[in-house]
PDB file of N, CA and C in Angstrom:
ATOM      1  N   MET A   1      -4.057 -45.320 -48.146  1.00  0.00           N
ATOM      2  CA  MET A   1      -3.238 -46.094 -47.209  1.00  0.00           C
ATOM      3  C   MET A   1      -1.731 -45.322 -47.202  1.00  0.00           C
ATOM      4  N   SER A   2      -1.033 -45.008 -45.927  1.00  0.00           N
ATOM      5  CA  SER A   2       0.001 -44.543 -45.999  1.00  0.00           C
ATOM      6  C   SER A   2       1.270 -45.274 -46.537  1.00  0.00           C
ATOM      7  N   ARG A   3       2.356 -44.710 -46.665  1.00  0.00           N
ATOM      8  CA  ARG A   3       3.393 -45.665 -47.261  1.00  0.00           C
ATOM      9  C   ARG A   3       3.941 -46.597 -46.456  1.00  0.00           C
ATOM     10  N   HIS A   4       3.787 -46.188 -45.163  1.00  0.00           N
ATOM     11  CA  HIS A   4       4.332 -47.242 -43.991  1.00  0.00           C
ATOM     12  C   HIS A   4       3.415 -48.419 -43.881  1.00  0.00           C
ATOM     13  N   ALA A   5       2.126 -48.215 -44.042  1.00  0.00           N
ATOM     14  CA  ALA A   5       1.075 -49.276 -43.904  1.00  0.00           C
ATOM     15  C   ALA A   5       1.318 -49.999 -45.026  1.00  0.00           C
ATOM     16  N   SER A   6       1.401 -49.682 -46.413  1.00  0.00           N
ATOM     17  CA  SER A   6       1.695 -50.431 -47.439  1.00  0.00           C
ATOM     18  C   SER A   6       2.847 -51.234 -47.378  1.00  0.00           C
ATOM     19  N   ARG A   7       3.911 -50.693 -46.837  1.00  0.00           N
ATOM     20  CA  ARG A   7       5.198 -51.287 -46.742  1.00  0.00           C
ATOM     21  C   ARG A   7       4.838 -52.462 -45.690  1.00  0.00           C
ATOM     22  N   LEU A   8       4.412 -52.303 -44.631  1.00  0.00           N
ATOM     23  CA  LEU A   8       4.085 -53.316 -43.709  1.00  0.00           C
ATOM     24  C   LEU A   8       3.156 -54.230 -44.113  1.00  0.00           C
ATOM     25  N   ARG A   9       2.283 -53.964 -44.825  1.00  0.00           N
ATOM     26  CA  ARG A   9       1.473 -55.011 -45.449  1.00  0.00           C
ATOM     27  C   ARG A   9       2.320 -55.907 -46.665  1.00  0.00           C
ATOM     28  N   ALA A  10       2.919 -55.351 -47.189  1.00  0.00           N
ATOM     29  CA  ALA A  10       3.898 -56.025 -48.126  1.00  0.00           C
ATOM     30  C   ALA A  10       4.674 -56.869 -47.557  1.00  0.00           C
ATOM     31  N   SER A  11       5.156 -56.347 -46.352  1.00  0.00           N
ATOM     32  CA  SER A  11       6.375 -57.613 -45.800  1.00  0.00           C
ATOM     33  C   SER A  11       5.502 -58.636 -45.106  1.00  0.00           C
ATOM     34  N   THR A  12       4.311 -58.240 -44.493  1.00  0.00           N
ATOM     35  CA  THR A  12       3.722 -59.417 -44.114  1.00  0.00           C
ATOM     36  C   THR A  12       2.830 -60.572 -44.915  1.00  0.00           C
ATOM     37  N   ASP A  13       2.813 -60.024 -46.337  1.00  0.00           N
ATOM     38  CA  ASP A  13       2.133 -60.646 -47.126  1.00  0.00           C
ATOM     39  C   ASP A  13       3.001 -61.037 -48.336  1.00  0.00           C
ATOM     40  N   GLU A  14       4.025 -61.634 -48.007  1.00  0.00           N
ATOM     41  CA  GLU A  14       5.119 -61.816 -49.075  1.00  0.00           C
ATOM     42  C   GLU A  14       4.849 -63.182 -49.888  1.00  0.00           C
ATOM     43  N   LEU A  15       5.503 -63.051 -50.948  1.00  0.00           N
ATOM     44  CA  LEU A  15       5.321 -64.235 -52.006  1.00  0.00           C
ATOM     45  C   LEU A  15       6.342 -65.537 -51.704  1.00  0.00           C
ATOM     46  N   LEU A  16       6.117 -66.314 -51.037  1.00  0.00           N
ATOM     47  CA  LEU A  16       6.795 -67.552 -50.632  1.00  0.00           C
ATOM     48  C   LEU A  16       7.076 -68.404 -51.794  1.00  0.00           C
ATOM     49  N   PRO A  17       8.459 -69.030 -51.875  1.00  0.00           N
ATOM     50  CA  PRO A  17       8.808 -69.770 -52.946  1.00  0.00           C
ATOM     51  C   PRO A  17       8.499 -71.354 -52.317  1.00  0.00           C
ATOM     52  N   LEU A  18       8.052 -72.236 -53.081  1.00  0.00           N
ATOM     53  CA  LEU A  18       7.502 -73.274 -53.027  1.00  0.00           C
ATOM     54  C   LEU A  18       8.292 -74.171 -51.864  1.00  0.00           C
ATOM     55  N   SER A  19       9.500 -73.990 -51.946  1.00  0.00           N
ATOM     56  CA  SER A  19      10.334 -74.836 -50.936  1.00  0.00           C
ATOM     57  C   SER A  19       9.888 -74.728 -49.406  1.00  0.00           C
ATOM     58  N   VAL A  20       9.804 -73.084 -49.324  1.00  0.00           N
ATOM     59  CA  VAL A  20       9.366 -72.775 -47.939  1.00  0.00           C
ATOM     60  C   VAL A  20       7.989 -73.321 -47.392  1.00  0.00           C
ATOM     61  N   VAL A  21       7.069 -73.266 -48.464  1.00  0.00           N
ATOM     62  CA  VAL A  21       5.795 -73.721 -48.254  1.00  0.00           C
ATOM     63  C   VAL A  21       5.670 -75.176 -47.996  1.00  0.00           C
ATOM     64  N   LEU A  22       6.251 -76.011 -48.645  1.00  0.00           N
ATOM     65  CA  LEU A  22       6.494 -77.396 -48.401  1.00  0.00           C
ATOM     66  C   LEU A  22       7.149 -77.664 -47.146  1.00  0.00           C
ATOM     67  N   GLU A  23       8.196 -76.816 -46.709  1.00  0.00           N
ATOM     68  CA  GLU A  23       8.769 -77.018 -45.314  1.00  0.00           C
ATOM     69  C   GLU A  23       7.640 -76.794 -44.398  1.00  0.00           C
ATOM     70  N   GLU A  24       6.897 -75.496 -44.397  1.00  0.00           N
ATOM     71  CA  GLU A  24       5.876 -75.363 -43.644  1.00  0.00           C
ATOM     72  C   GLU A  24       4.690 -76.319 -43.221  1.00  0.00           C
ATOM     73  N   LEU A  25       4.429 -76.962 -44.325  1.00  0.00           N
ATOM     74  CA  LEU A  25       3.356 -77.939 -44.378  1.00  0.00           C
ATOM     75  C   LEU A  25       3.771 -79.147 -44.204  1.00  0.00           C
ATOM     76  N   ASP A  26       5.277 -79.526 -43.995  1.00  0.00           N
ATOM     77  CA  ASP A  26       5.925 -80.717 -43.922  1.00  0.00           C
ATOM     78  C   ASP A  26       5.262 -81.823 -44.799  1.00  0.00           C
ATOM     79  N   ILE A  27       5.435 -81.404 -46.012  1.00  0.00           N
ATOM     80  CA  ILE A  27       4.930 -82.379 -47.013  1.00  0.00           C
ATOM     81  C   ILE A  27       5.828 -82.386 -48.444  1.00  0.00           C
ATOM     82  N   THR A  28       5.999 -83.436 -49.123  1.00  0.00           N
ATOM     83  CA  THR A  28       7.117 -83.709 -50.120  1.00  0.00           C
ATOM     84  C   THR A  28       6.214 -82.908 -51.442  1.00  0.00           C
ATOM     85  N   ARG A  29       7.097 -82.614 -52.363  1.00  0.00           N
ATOM     86  CA  ARG A  29       6.812 -82.116 -53.457  1.00  0.00           C
ATOM     87  C   ARG A  29       5.636 -82.746 -54.319  1.00  0.00           C
ATOM     88  N   ALA A  30       5.833 -84.108 -54.163  1.00  0.00           N
ATOM     89  CA  ALA A  30       4.822 -84.997 -54.855  1.00  0.00           C
ATOM     90  C   ALA A  30       3.472 -84.883 -54.242  1.00  0.00           C
ATOM     91  N   THR A  31       3.362 -84.608 -53.015  1.00  0.00           N
ATOM     92  CA  THR A  31       2.088 -84.552 -52.379  1.00  0.00           C
ATOM     93  C   THR A  31       1.518 -83.057 -52.736  1.00  0.00           C
ATOM     94  N   TRP A  32       2.413 -82.013 -52.721  1.00  0.00           N
ATOM     95  CA  TRP A  32       1.944 -80.695 -53.134  1.00  0.00           C
ATOM     96  C   TRP A  32       1.336 -80.925 -54.603  1.00  0.00           C
ATOM     97  N   TYR A  33       1.775 -81.402 -55.486  1.00  0.00           N
ATOM     98  CA  TYR A  33       1.502 -81.487 -56.787  1.00  0.00           C
ATOM     99  C   TYR A  33      -0.029 -82.391 -56.822  1.00  0.00           C
ATOM    100  N   ARG A  34      -0.071 -83.444 -56.079  1.00  0.00           N
ATOM    101  CA  ARG A  34      -1.178 -84.247 -55.993  1.00  0.00           C
ATOM    102  C   ARG A  34      -2.275 -83.340 -55.304  1.00  0.00           C
ATOM    103  N   TRP A  35      -1.962 -82.448 -54.339  1.00  0.00           N
ATOM    104  CA  TRP A  35      -3.035 -81.849 -53.744  1.00  0.00           C
ATOM    105  C   TRP A  35      -3.556 -80.537 -54.732  1.00  0.00           C
ATOM    106  N   ARG A  36      -2.483 -79.944 -55.463  1.00  0.00           N
ATOM    107  CA  ARG A  36      -2.868 -79.190 -56.375  1.00  0.00           C
ATOM    108  C   ARG A  36      -3.643 -79.647 -57.486  1.00  0.00           C
ATOM    109  N   ASN A  37      -3.409 -80.734 -58.029  1.00  0.00           N
ATOM    110  CA  ASN A  37      -4.218 -81.375 -58.858  1.00  0.00           C
ATOM    111  C   ASN A  37      -5.828 -81.624 -58.777  1.00  0.00           C
ATOM    112  N   ARG A  38      -5.759 -81.915 -57.438  1.00  0.00           N
ATOM    113  CA  ARG A  38      -7.149 -81.894 -56.700  1.00  0.00           C
ATOM    114  C   ARG A  38      -7.848 -80.588 -56.304  1.00  0.00           C
ATOM    115  N   GLY A  39      -7.192 -79.656 -56.272  1.00  0.00           N
ATOM    116  CA  GLY A  39      -7.705 -78.186 -56.142  1.00  0.00           C
ATOM    117  C   GLY A  39      -7.539 -78.138 -54.570  1.00  0.00           C
ATOM    118  N   ALA A  40      -6.590 -78.812 -53.839  1.00  0.00           N
ATOM    119  CA  ALA A  40      -6.771 -78.708 -52.512  1.00  0.00           C
ATOM    120  C   ALA A  40      -5.388 -78.059 -51.830  1.00  0.00           C
ATOM    121  N   CYS A  41      -5.026 -76.872 -52.344  1.00  0.00           N
ATOM    122  CA  CYS A  41      -3.902 -76.303 -51.950  1.00  0.00           C
ATOM    123  C   CYS A  41      -4.150 -74.775 -51.865  1.00  0.00           C
ATOM    124  N   PRO A  42      -3.201 -73.950 -51.355  1.00  0.00           N
ATOM    125  CA  PRO A  42      -3.455 -72.518 -51.493  1.00  0.00           C
ATOM    126  C   PRO A  42      -3.244 -72.123 -52.886  1.00  0.00           C
ATOM    127  N   ARG A  43      -3.797 -70.971 -53.084  1.00  0.00           N
ATOM    128  CA  ARG A  43      -3.536 -70.329 -54.384  1.00  0.00           C
ATOM    129  C   ARG A  43      -2.257 -70.113 -54.824  1.00  0.00           C
ATOM    130  N   VAL A  44      -1.902 -70.144 -56.143  1.00  0.00           N
ATOM    131  CA  VAL A  44      -0.337 -70.163 -56.372  1.00  0.00           C
ATOM    132  C   VAL A  44      -0.195 -69.238 -57.571  1.00  0.00           C
ATOM    133  N   HIS A  45       0.852 -68.517 -57.376  1.00  0.00           N
ATOM    134  CA  HIS A  45       1.043 -67.450 -58.306  1.00  0.00           C
ATOM    135  C   HIS A  45       2.317 -67.881 -59.120  1.00  0.00           C
ATOM    136  N   ARG A  46       2.620 -67.648 -60.350  1.00  0.00           N
ATOM    137  CA  ARG A  46       3.623 -68.128 -61.107  1.00  0.00           C
ATOM    138  C   ARG A  46       4.618 -66.872 -61.307  1.00  0.00           C
ATOM    139  N   THR A  47       5.623 -66.844 -61.261  1.00  0.00           N
ATOM    140  CA  THR A  47       6.604 -65.624 -61.657  1.00  0.00           C
ATOM    141  C   THR A  47       6.833 -65.613 -63.101  1.00  0.00           C
ATOM    142  N   PRO A  48       7.397 -64.514 -63.481  1.00  0.00           N
ATOM    143  CA  PRO A  48       7.789 -64.691 -65.020  1.00  0.00           C
ATOM    144  C   PRO A  48       8.802 -65.583 -65.410  1.00  0.00           C
ATOM    145  N   GLY A  49       9.559 -66.027 -64.492  1.00  0.00           N
ATOM    146  CA  GLY A  49      10.485 -67.190 -64.797  1.00  0.00           C
ATOM    147  C   GLY A  49       9.954 -68.478 -64.563  1.00  0.00           C
ATOM    148  N   GLY A  50       8.721 -68.698 -64.112  1.00  0.00           N
ATOM    149  CA  GLY A  50       7.984 -69.847 -64.073  1.00  0.00           C
ATOM    150  C   GLY A  50       7.925 -70.692 -62.824  1.00  0.00           C
ATOM    151  N   HIS A  51       8.530 -69.857 -61.823  1.00  0.00           N
ATOM    152  CA  HIS A  51       8.793 -70.160 -60.549  1.00  0.00           C
ATOM    153  C   HIS A  51       7.140 -70.130 -59.742  1.00  0.00           C
ATOM    154  N   LEU A  52       6.841 -71.255 -58.850  1.00  0.00           N
ATOM    155  CA  LEU A  52       5.733 -71.109 -58.118  1.00  0.00           C
ATOM    156  C   LEU A  52       5.877 -70.299 -56.863  1.00  0.00           C
ATOM    157  N   ARG A  53       4.865 -69.440 -56.218  1.00  0.00           N
ATOM    158  CA  ARG A  53       4.974 -68.809 -55.405  1.00  0.00           C
ATOM    159  C   ARG A  53       3.678 -68.793 -54.604  1.00  0.00           C
ATOM    160  N   VAL A  54       3.894 -68.833 -53.219  1.00  0.00           N
ATOM    161  CA  VAL A  54       2.152 -68.748 -52.426  1.00  0.00           C
ATOM    162  C   VAL A  54       2.600 -67.311 -51.671  1.00  0.00           C
ATOM    163  N   ARG A  55       1.268 -66.755 -51.521  1.00  0.00           N
ATOM    164  CA  ARG A  55       1.219 -65.488 -50.658  1.00  0.00           C
ATOM    165  C   ARG A  55       1.050 -65.966 -49.173  1.00  0.00           C
ATOM    166  N   ARG A  56       1.825 -65.449 -48.339  1.00  0.00           N
ATOM    167  CA  ARG A  56       1.645 -65.561 -46.889  1.00  0.00           C
ATOM    168  C   ARG A  56       0.260 -65.852 -46.133  1.00  0.00           C
ATOM    169  N   SER A  57      -0.387 -64.788 -46.643  1.00  0.00           N
ATOM    170  CA  SER A  57      -1.912 -64.794 -46.173  1.00  0.00           C
ATOM    171  C   SER A  57      -2.665 -66.133 -46.426  1.00  0.00           C
ATOM    172  N   ASP A  58      -2.288 -66.385 -47.854  1.00  0.00           N
ATOM    173  CA  ASP A  58      -3.152 -67.742 -48.451  1.00  0.00           C
ATOM    174  C   ASP A  58      -2.622 -68.922 -47.690  1.00  0.00           C
ATOM    175  N   LEU A  59      -1.171 -69.083 -47.450  1.00  0.00           N
ATOM    176  CA  LEU A  59      -0.873 -70.098 -46.722  1.00  0.00           C
ATOM    177  C   LEU A  59      -1.289 -70.251 -45.354  1.00  0.00           C
ATOM    178  N   ASP A  60      -1.337 -69.124 -44.759  1.00  0.00           N
ATOM    179  CA  ASP A  60      -1.937 -69.038 -43.147  1.00  0.00           C
ATOM    180  C   ASP A  60      -3.534 -69.396 -43.309  1.00  0.00           C
ATOM    181  N   ALA A  61      -4.095 -68.950 -44.126  1.00  0.00           N
ATOM    182  CA  ALA A  61      -5.673 -69.281 -44.368  1.00  0.00           C
ATOM    183  C   ALA A  61      -5.645 -70.712 -44.527  1.00  0.00           C
ATOM    184  N   PHE A  62      -4.751 -71.459 -45.262  1.00  0.00           N
ATOM    185  CA  PHE A  62      -4.781 -72.790 -45.734  1.00  0.00           C
ATOM    186  C   PHE A  62      -4.337 -73.657 -44.387  1.00  0.00           C
ATOM    187  N   ILE A  63      -3.685 -73.247 -43.669  1.00  0.00           N
ATOM    188  CA  ILE A  63      -3.272 -74.042 -42.450  1.00  0.00           C
ATOM    189  C   ILE A  63      -4.127 -73.823 -41.661  1.00  0.00           C
ATOM    190  N   ARG A  64      -5.014 -72.729 -41.340  1.00  0.00           N
ATOM    191  CA  ARG A  64      -6.188 -72.681 -40.465  1.00  0.00           C
ATOM    192  C   ARG A  64      -7.070 -73.603 -40.701  1.00  0.00           C
ATOM    193  N   GLU A  65      -7.538 -73.447 -42.152  1.00  0.00           N
ATOM    194  CA  GLU A  65      -8.611 -74.396 -42.615  1.00  0.00           C
ATOM    195  C   GLU A  65      -8.344 -75.853 -42.316  1.00  0.00           C
ATOM    196  N   MET A  66      -7.084 -76.337 -42.642  1.00  0.00           N
ATOM    197  CA  MET A  66      -6.622 -77.657 -42.292  1.00  0.00           C
ATOM    198  C   MET A  66      -6.833 -78.028 -40.709  1.00  0.00           C
ATOM    199  N   GLU A  67      -6.440 -77.050 -39.933  1.00  0.00           N
ATOM    200  CA  GLU A  67      -6.592 -77.308 -38.564  1.00  0.00           C
ATOM    201  C   GLU A  67      -7.852 -77.530 -38.011  1.00  0.00           C
ATOM    202  N   VAL A  68      -9.066 -76.860 -38.645  1.00  0.00           N
ATOM    203  CA  VAL A  68     -10.274 -77.112 -38.319  1.00  0.00           C
ATOM    204  C   VAL A  68     -10.935 -78.391 -38.780  1.00  0.00           C
ATOM    205  N   ALA A  69     -10.650 -78.916 -39.985  1.00  0.00           N
ATOM    206  CA  ALA A  69     -11.069 -79.932 -40.592  1.00  0.00           C
ATOM    207  C   ALA A  69     -10.842 -81.297 -39.916  1.00  0.00           C
TER     208      ALA A  69
END
């Protein structure tokens, strides 16, 4: 993969902070944690500082799945 392609992929598949994910899904933090406890949310990554992040591609796939259901 060329450097340009890897840079382009990295920018389109960024790790989003939870606040952005909540805003895009239009849900509260309590709803997020309820969904997460049930296993019904996008895959989450934890930063070394303990913050939660979601990959853009995982969030987009999750939103597409919700639209179909």
